[in-house]
Every structure is written in C-alpha cells, then in structure tokens.
Amino acid sequence: MSGRLNGKVALITGAASGIGKRSAERFVAEGAKVLLTDIQDVKGEEAAAALGGSAAYRHADVTSEADIAGAVDEAVRRFGKLDILFSNAGIPGNRTGIEETDIAAWDHSMAVLLRSVVIGAKHATRVMRPRASGSIINLASAAGLLPGATPHDYSTAKGAVIHFTKGLAMELGESGIRANAICPGYTLTPMLVGGLGLGMQAVEAMGPRVDAAFAPVNALPKAGRVDDIASAAVYLASDEAGFVTGQALAVDGGVAVGAHWSGHRGRMRGVMEKLSGDPA
Ligand SMILES: NC(=O)c1ccc[n+]([C@@H]2O[C@H](COP(=O)([O-])OP(=O)(O)OC[C@H]3O[C@@H](n4cnc5c(N)ncnc54)[C@H](O)[C@@H]3O)[C@@H](O)[C@H]2O)c1
C-alpha cells in the first residue's frame, strides 16, 4: 500500500539514524513531505538528500527550545503546514547504581528524552491547533512499561513520556489533535548495537544468529527491525488511526508483556530445587 500519508507534512527529530531515518523514508514513500532534524548534520543532510524534493534537513538539538521552535516554523514555511510531529531523538542513558548517579548526567538525559518531547508538543500544537488537526507521536520504549532492564534515567524518562502523552491526548482531542506513544523493544539500531559493543555492519553480517540471541528475551524469537517501528509510526500518523489517541503502542516482540514462558519455567525449576529436600 502507498499514499497513506498523501498531502501530509511531518517533522521528525533524531532522523539522521536508526528509527527516525527509516521513518522519514517510509513517510516519504507514503506521500508525505518530511523535515528531518538531528545533531548529526552530515548524516542528516545525506538522509534528506536521498529522499529528493519531498524532504529537507535542518539542524535541531532537541535540548534547545529555540531549535525545536525553529524546526516547526521551517516545516510550515517550507511545506505550508505541519500535520505530524514524530519526537524520536534519543540517547541510551547512563547505567550506574543509584549511589553513583551523576545528577548533571541525569538532567541531560531528561532534557534529551523527556523535556524535548514536551517542547515538541508545545510548538507543534501552536501550529496544529488553529487547523484543528494533527498527530503527535512520541517515541517512548518498552523500558517505559517495564523498568529494570535499562538505566534508571532512561526508563524513568520513557515512563514519563507515556504518561505525558496520555495527558496530552486528553487536552488536545477536542482540538482535533491526536497524541500517541510508541514503545519499541530491542530494535537493531546504532543505539542498541552500540550498547552491545557492536556496529550495525557486524550485526547485519551475523544473519540468523542475531534473532537467535534475542529469542530467550522476547515472546517472539527475534529482535526488532527499524521497519517494525516505522510501520507503527506510519499507522499512527495516518488517517487510519483517526480514532486512536492516548495510546502507548508496544512494538516489542512481547518483551514488556510478561515473563518469558520457557525461561520462567527454568527459573521456577531452580526455586523448586532450592526448596526440595530436608526442611531443616
Ligand atoms: N533501538 C532500540 O532498541 C530502542 C528501543 C526502545 C526505544 N528506542 C528509542 O528510539 C528512538 C530512536 O533511537 P534509535 O534506536 O533509532 O537510535 P539511533 O542512535 O540510531 O538514533 C537516535 C538519533 O537521535 C539523535 N539525537 C541524540 N541526541 C540528540 C539531540 N540532543 N538532539 C537531536 N537529536 C539527537 C542522534 O544523533 C541519532 O541520530 C530513541 O528515542 C530511543 O530511545 C530505541
């Protein structure tokens, strides 16, 4: 199917890489005009250039309100309006024990992962509300549903993104604007594989070994791909989702749904072994 976003204008943050880059490609393929933004300017320019006249790139650091406001204004100036904001930019956070938490680093994570989403919504609404139409999509995470697996700053920010998105939906619905979050699970991007000490090329060369490695973690025995998340973004951006707002759509292979069935049985066997035998 194509043309699902015909005539729509989108702004995507963090669009030079990973999920944001693939979403820009998919949005354009579905008929949208897209302003890509990022702080990786060379990669961002290249990504936009590859999409031809339906896309442009602009530097925007999501920790800066002026940068985000400027990007919203440029989308309107260049393409005439703004229908879709995809607040996607992110960083992995800092894994430390609570006693070692560096509060400046915590504040930076919150600025990139949470405050940016609030600023984006503020400025997108500024131009969407007068037109009584729009779709705001915030990239949260399965980590926002299930804490523990990722750093505290990351899961806290993502949980707050989900909560904020729900409140936003309740404010903006009567103005014709929808707000939803996407909660990806383990998805093969530079962020995830970098955290595993690998590069994308190395991971791609591994073939089926990659899915086999993630099989014990997820309900579905595989890792996520950028297209899995971009597909959800296309859906939420499109009129097909016209009755969908305030949702946290998990696209996570089931990782945040519950305990992995066979893994849990193995752990319970360990419990039974420890409890068996002489009660003394
Ligand atoms: N990959 C996963 O497994 C996974 C899982 C759940 C959620 N997510 C989320 O998906 C989103 C996209 O991440 P990805 O996996 O595609 O990673 P990625 O590293 O490929 O892309 C993230 C992009 O955000 C940009 N960025 C970082 N800081 C920025 C800033 N201050 N201003 C503007 N841009 C900035 C980076 O330059 C990069 O291009 C993030 O919000 C991430 O938290 C990823």
Short mmCIF file of C-alpha atoms and ligand atoms in Angstrom, two decimals:
data_model
loop_
_atom_site.label_atom_id
_atom_site.label_comp_id
_atom_site.label_asym_id
_atom_site.label_seq_id
_atom_site.Cartn_x
_atom_site.Cartn_y
_atom_site.Cartn_z
CA MET A 1 0.00 0.00 0.00
CA SER A 2 1.25 3.54 -0.64
CA GLY A 3 -0.15 7.03 -0.39
CA ARG A 4 -1.28 6.56 3.21
CA LEU A 5 0.25 9.95 4.10
CA ASN A 6 -0.54 11.77 0.85
CA GLY A 7 -0.54 15.55 1.30
CA LYS A 8 0.73 15.41 4.89
CA VAL A 9 3.73 17.27 6.30
CA ALA A 10 5.89 15.72 9.04
CA LEU A 11 8.72 16.81 11.29
CA ILE A 12 10.93 14.04 12.69
CA THR A 13 13.58 14.58 15.36
CA GLY A 14 16.63 12.32 15.51
CA ALA A 15 16.11 11.49 11.83
CA ALA A 16 19.76 11.02 10.82
CA SER A 17 19.91 7.45 12.10
CA GLY A 18 18.01 4.32 13.08
CA ILE A 19 14.26 4.50 13.63
CA GLY A 20 13.97 8.20 12.76
CA LYS A 21 15.82 7.83 9.47
CA ARG A 22 13.78 4.80 8.41
CA SER A 23 10.56 6.55 9.42
CA ALA A 24 11.48 9.54 7.23
CA GLU A 25 11.99 7.16 4.29
CA ARG A 26 8.69 5.39 4.93
CA PHE A 27 6.77 8.67 5.42
CA VAL A 28 8.05 9.99 2.08
CA ALA A 29 7.24 6.65 0.39
CA GLU A 30 3.67 7.07 1.70
CA GLY A 31 3.36 10.54 0.14
CA ALA A 32 4.41 12.87 2.99
CA LYS A 33 6.78 15.80 2.91
CA VAL A 34 9.29 15.48 5.75
CA LEU A 35 11.63 17.85 7.59
CA LEU A 36 14.36 15.71 9.12
CA THR A 37 16.21 17.15 12.11
CA ASP A 38 19.16 15.92 14.16
CA ILE A 39 22.53 17.00 15.55
CA GLN A 40 24.44 14.65 13.22
CA ASP A 41 24.34 17.13 10.34
CA VAL A 42 26.32 15.22 7.70
CA LYS A 43 24.22 12.08 8.13
CA GLY A 44 21.03 14.12 8.31
CA GLU A 45 21.82 16.03 5.10
CA GLU A 46 22.62 12.74 3.34
CA ALA A 47 19.41 11.10 4.54
CA ALA A 48 17.29 14.04 3.34
CA ALA A 49 19.13 14.34 0.01
CA ALA A 50 18.42 10.68 -0.72
CA LEU A 51 14.70 11.43 -0.41
CA GLY A 52 14.65 14.15 -3.09
CA GLY A 53 12.36 17.17 -3.08
CA SER A 54 9.92 15.71 -0.57
CA ALA A 55 12.45 16.07 2.25
CA ALA A 56 14.80 18.61 3.77
CA TYR A 57 17.20 18.62 6.70
CA ARG A 58 17.68 21.15 9.48
CA HIS A 59 19.99 21.05 12.49
CA ALA A 60 17.94 20.88 15.69
CA ASP A 61 19.27 19.92 19.11
CA VAL A 62 16.19 18.70 20.97
CA THR A 63 17.51 20.09 24.25
CA SER A 64 17.04 23.59 22.78
CA GLU A 65 13.55 25.09 22.70
CA ALA A 66 14.72 27.60 20.09
CA ASP A 67 15.94 24.79 17.82
CA ILE A 68 12.66 22.87 18.05
CA ALA A 69 10.54 26.00 17.61
CA GLY A 70 12.67 26.92 14.59
CA ALA A 71 12.21 23.45 13.08
CA VAL A 72 8.42 23.63 13.48
CA ASP A 73 8.41 27.05 11.83
CA GLU A 74 10.63 25.83 9.00
CA ALA A 75 8.33 22.85 8.30
CA VAL A 76 5.41 25.29 7.99
CA ARG A 77 7.40 27.80 5.90
CA ARG A 78 8.80 25.17 3.56
CA PHE A 79 5.83 22.82 3.19
CA GLY A 80 2.85 25.01 4.19
CA LYS A 81 1.67 23.33 7.44
CA LEU A 82 2.51 20.65 10.00
CA ASP A 83 0.37 17.51 10.28
CA ILE A 84 2.72 15.11 12.07
CA LEU A 85 5.35 15.57 14.77
CA PHE A 86 7.43 12.47 15.47
CA SER A 87 9.53 13.20 18.57
CA ASN A 88 12.01 10.37 18.17
CA ALA A 89 15.50 11.61 19.14
CA GLY A 90 17.11 9.72 21.97
CA ILE A 91 20.20 8.56 23.83
CA PRO A 92 20.72 5.38 25.85
CA GLY A 93 21.07 6.94 29.31
CA ASN A 94 23.67 6.20 31.94
CA ARG A 95 23.83 2.86 33.70
CA THR A 96 25.07 3.41 37.24
CA GLY A 97 23.97 2.23 40.64
CA ILE A 98 21.79 4.83 42.36
CA GLU A 99 24.60 5.95 44.70
CA GLU A 100 26.83 6.75 41.73
CA THR A 101 24.20 8.80 39.88
CA ASP A 102 25.71 11.91 38.33
CA ILE A 103 22.91 14.45 38.64
CA ALA A 104 24.16 16.58 35.74
CA ALA A 105 24.13 13.49 33.51
CA TRP A 106 20.63 12.66 34.81
CA ASP A 107 19.44 16.16 33.90
CA HIS A 108 20.91 15.81 30.40
CA SER A 109 19.11 12.51 29.86
CA MET A 110 15.86 14.07 30.97
CA ALA A 111 16.44 17.01 28.61
CA VAL A 112 17.02 14.74 25.60
CA LEU A 113 14.46 12.05 26.38
CA LEU A 114 11.59 13.86 28.14
CA ARG A 115 11.84 17.66 28.07
CA SER A 116 12.33 17.52 24.28
CA VAL A 117 9.00 15.73 23.89
CA VAL A 118 7.24 18.43 25.92
CA ILE A 119 8.87 21.21 23.89
CA GLY A 120 7.98 19.44 20.64
CA ALA A 121 4.35 19.08 21.67
CA LYS A 122 4.23 22.74 22.75
CA HIS A 123 5.40 24.08 19.41
CA ALA A 124 3.61 21.54 17.22
CA THR A 125 0.34 22.36 18.99
CA ARG A 126 1.00 26.06 18.37
CA VAL A 127 0.63 25.43 14.63
CA MET A 128 -1.73 22.42 14.70
CA ARG A 129 -4.47 23.77 16.98
CA PRO A 130 -5.51 26.63 14.63
CA ARG A 131 -6.00 24.00 11.90
CA ALA A 132 -7.86 21.64 14.32
CA SER A 133 -5.82 18.71 13.05
CA GLY A 134 -2.60 16.84 13.77
CA SER A 135 -0.87 13.71 15.01
CA ILE A 136 1.84 13.86 17.65
CA ILE A 137 3.85 10.67 18.04
CA ASN A 138 6.30 10.34 20.89
CA LEU A 139 8.96 7.64 20.89
CA ALA A 140 8.88 6.03 24.33
CA SER A 141 10.14 2.49 24.95
CA ALA A 142 9.23 -0.90 26.35
CA ALA A 143 11.54 0.35 29.13
CA GLY A 144 8.82 2.87 29.99
CA LEU A 145 6.46 -0.04 30.64
CA LEU A 146 8.87 -2.39 32.39
CA PRO A 147 11.69 -0.86 34.46
CA GLY A 148 14.86 -2.67 35.44
CA ALA A 149 16.40 -3.71 32.15
CA THR A 150 17.65 -0.24 31.20
CA PRO A 151 19.28 2.62 33.15
CA HIS A 152 17.11 4.49 35.68
CA ASP A 153 17.26 7.77 33.77
CA TYR A 154 16.21 6.07 30.53
CA SER A 155 13.27 4.08 31.90
CA THR A 156 12.09 6.97 34.09
CA ALA A 157 12.08 9.37 31.14
CA LYS A 158 10.33 6.88 28.87
CA GLY A 159 7.70 6.11 31.51
CA ALA A 160 7.09 9.84 31.86
CA VAL A 161 6.82 10.21 28.06
CA ILE A 162 3.99 7.66 28.11
CA HIS A 163 2.23 9.45 30.96
CA PHE A 164 2.70 12.87 29.35
CA THR A 165 1.38 11.57 26.02
CA LYS A 166 -1.82 10.34 27.67
CA GLY A 167 -2.40 13.71 29.34
CA LEU A 168 -1.64 15.49 26.08
CA ALA A 169 -4.20 13.34 24.27
CA MET A 170 -6.83 14.31 26.81
CA GLU A 171 -6.07 18.01 26.36
CA LEU A 172 -5.80 18.04 22.58
CA GLY A 173 -8.53 15.64 21.48
CA GLU A 174 -11.23 18.31 21.41
CA SER A 175 -8.93 20.34 19.14
CA GLY A 176 -8.69 17.51 16.61
CA ILE A 177 -5.12 16.58 17.54
CA ARG A 178 -4.18 13.01 18.42
CA ALA A 179 -1.21 12.09 20.64
CA ASN A 180 0.22 8.59 20.92
CA ALA A 181 3.43 6.94 22.07
CA ILE A 182 5.30 4.03 20.52
CA CYS A 183 7.12 1.64 22.85
CA PRO A 184 9.75 -0.30 20.91
CA GLY A 185 11.51 -3.29 22.37
CA TYR A 186 15.03 -4.33 21.39
CA THR A 187 15.39 -2.89 17.88
CA LEU A 188 18.54 -3.19 15.78
CA THR A 189 19.82 0.39 15.50
CA PRO A 190 23.19 2.04 16.13
CA MET A 191 21.99 2.88 19.66
CA LEU A 192 21.16 -0.70 20.61
CA VAL A 193 24.03 -2.48 18.91
CA GLY A 194 26.49 0.20 20.08
CA GLY A 195 25.40 -0.62 23.63
CA LEU A 196 26.28 -4.25 22.92
CA GLY A 197 29.75 -3.17 21.80
CA LEU A 198 28.99 -3.87 18.12
CA GLY A 199 28.47 -1.96 14.86
CA MET A 200 25.50 -2.28 12.52
CA GLN A 201 27.57 -3.95 9.79
CA ALA A 202 28.83 -6.61 12.16
CA VAL A 203 25.30 -7.32 13.35
CA GLU A 204 23.93 -7.49 9.81
CA ALA A 205 26.69 -9.96 8.90
CA MET A 206 25.61 -12.25 11.75
CA GLY A 207 22.35 -13.14 9.99
CA PRO A 208 20.06 -15.52 11.92
CA ARG A 209 22.41 -15.56 14.94
CA VAL A 210 21.05 -12.16 15.91
CA ASP A 211 17.46 -13.34 16.17
CA ALA A 212 18.60 -16.50 17.95
CA ALA A 213 20.40 -14.32 20.52
CA PHE A 214 17.22 -12.37 21.30
CA ALA A 215 14.93 -15.43 21.27
CA PRO A 216 15.13 -16.12 25.03
CA VAL A 217 14.35 -12.48 25.83
CA ASN A 218 11.25 -11.73 23.76
CA ALA A 219 7.98 -13.66 23.38
CA LEU A 220 8.63 -13.61 19.63
CA PRO A 221 12.01 -15.26 18.94
CA LYS A 222 13.68 -12.35 17.17
CA ALA A 223 14.96 -8.79 17.50
CA GLY A 224 13.01 -5.80 16.21
CA ARG A 225 13.92 -4.00 12.99
CA VAL A 226 13.59 -0.29 12.23
CA ASP A 227 10.74 -1.10 9.83
CA ASP A 228 8.72 -2.62 12.68
CA ILE A 229 8.75 0.74 14.45
CA ALA A 230 8.43 2.86 11.30
CA SER A 231 5.31 0.86 10.36
CA ALA A 232 3.72 1.79 13.67
CA ALA A 233 4.67 5.44 13.11
CA VAL A 234 3.11 5.42 9.62
CA TYR A 235 -0.09 3.97 11.06
CA LEU A 236 -0.34 6.48 13.92
CA ALA A 237 0.49 9.34 11.55
CA SER A 238 -2.17 8.29 9.04
CA ASP A 239 -5.91 8.86 9.00
CA GLU A 240 -6.29 5.08 9.55
CA ALA A 241 -5.59 5.89 13.21
CA GLY A 242 -8.17 8.69 13.26
CA PHE A 243 -9.94 7.20 16.32
CA VAL A 244 -6.71 6.33 18.17
CA THR A 245 -5.30 8.66 20.80
CA GLY A 246 -3.62 8.44 24.20
CA GLN A 247 -2.17 5.01 23.44
CA ALA A 248 1.23 3.54 24.24
CA LEU A 249 1.61 1.11 21.36
CA ALA A 250 4.16 -1.55 22.27
CA VAL A 251 6.08 -2.85 19.26
CA ASP A 252 8.38 -5.01 21.31
CA GLY A 253 8.10 -8.69 20.42
CA GLY A 254 6.25 -9.09 23.71
CA VAL A 255 9.22 -8.25 25.93
CA ALA A 256 7.19 -5.99 28.23
CA VAL A 257 4.14 -8.25 28.36
CA GLY A 258 5.33 -10.71 30.97
CA ALA A 259 7.89 -13.31 31.93
CA HIS A 260 9.21 -15.39 29.05
CA TRP A 261 7.34 -18.70 29.33
CA SER A 262 10.14 -21.25 28.99
CA GLY A 263 12.67 -19.01 30.76
CA HIS A 264 10.27 -18.64 33.68
CA ARG A 265 9.76 -22.40 33.87
CA GLY A 266 13.54 -22.77 34.08
CA ARG A 267 13.72 -20.23 36.90
CA MET A 268 10.86 -21.92 38.77
CA ARG A 269 12.64 -25.27 38.48
CA GLY A 270 15.56 -23.58 40.25
CA VAL A 271 13.21 -22.39 43.01
CA MET A 272 11.75 -25.92 43.39
CA GLU A 273 15.22 -27.43 43.57
CA LYS A 274 16.23 -24.99 46.32
CA LEU A 275 13.03 -25.73 48.28
CA SER A 276 13.15 -29.51 47.89
CA GLY A 277 14.82 -31.82 50.34
CA ASP A 278 15.20 -31.61 54.10
CA PRO A 279 13.26 -28.58 55.53
CA ALA A 280 15.91 -28.24 58.28
N1 LIG B 1 16.85 0.76 19.41
C1 LIG B 1 16.12 0.31 20.42
O1 LIG B 1 16.22 -0.85 20.83
C2 LIG B 1 15.12 1.25 21.06
C3 LIG B 1 14.19 0.68 21.95
C4 LIG B 1 13.25 1.50 22.55
C5 LIG B 1 13.24 2.86 22.27
N2 LIG B 1 14.16 3.38 21.41
C6 LIG B 1 14.10 4.83 21.16
O2 LIG B 1 14.03 5.04 19.78
C7 LIG B 1 14.48 6.38 19.50
C8 LIG B 1 15.42 6.34 18.31
O3 LIG B 1 16.60 5.65 18.69
P1 LIG B 1 17.39 4.65 17.73
O4 LIG B 1 17.36 3.33 18.37
O5 LIG B 1 16.91 4.82 16.35
O6 LIG B 1 18.87 5.20 17.93
P2 LIG B 1 19.88 5.99 16.98
O7 LIG B 1 21.05 6.29 17.83
O8 LIG B 1 20.07 5.27 15.71
O9 LIG B 1 19.09 7.34 16.65
C9 LIG B 1 18.90 8.36 17.60
C10 LIG B 1 19.08 9.70 16.91
O10 LIG B 1 18.83 10.73 17.89
C11 LIG B 1 19.78 11.75 17.67
N3 LIG B 1 19.98 12.60 18.86
C12 LIG B 1 20.59 12.26 20.03
N4 LIG B 1 20.64 13.34 20.83
C13 LIG B 1 20.03 14.36 20.16
C14 LIG B 1 19.78 15.72 20.46
N5 LIG B 1 20.16 16.27 21.63
N6 LIG B 1 19.11 16.47 19.55
C15 LIG B 1 18.73 15.94 18.36
N7 LIG B 1 18.96 14.66 18.01
C16 LIG B 1 19.60 13.89 18.91
C17 LIG B 1 21.07 11.01 17.30
O11 LIG B 1 22.00 11.85 16.67
C18 LIG B 1 20.53 9.90 16.41
O12 LIG B 1 20.53 10.28 15.05
C19 LIG B 1 15.09 6.89 20.80
O13 LIG B 1 14.18 7.74 21.45
C20 LIG B 1 15.31 5.62 21.60
O14 LIG B 1 15.32 5.87 22.98
C21 LIG B 1 15.09 2.61 20.81
#
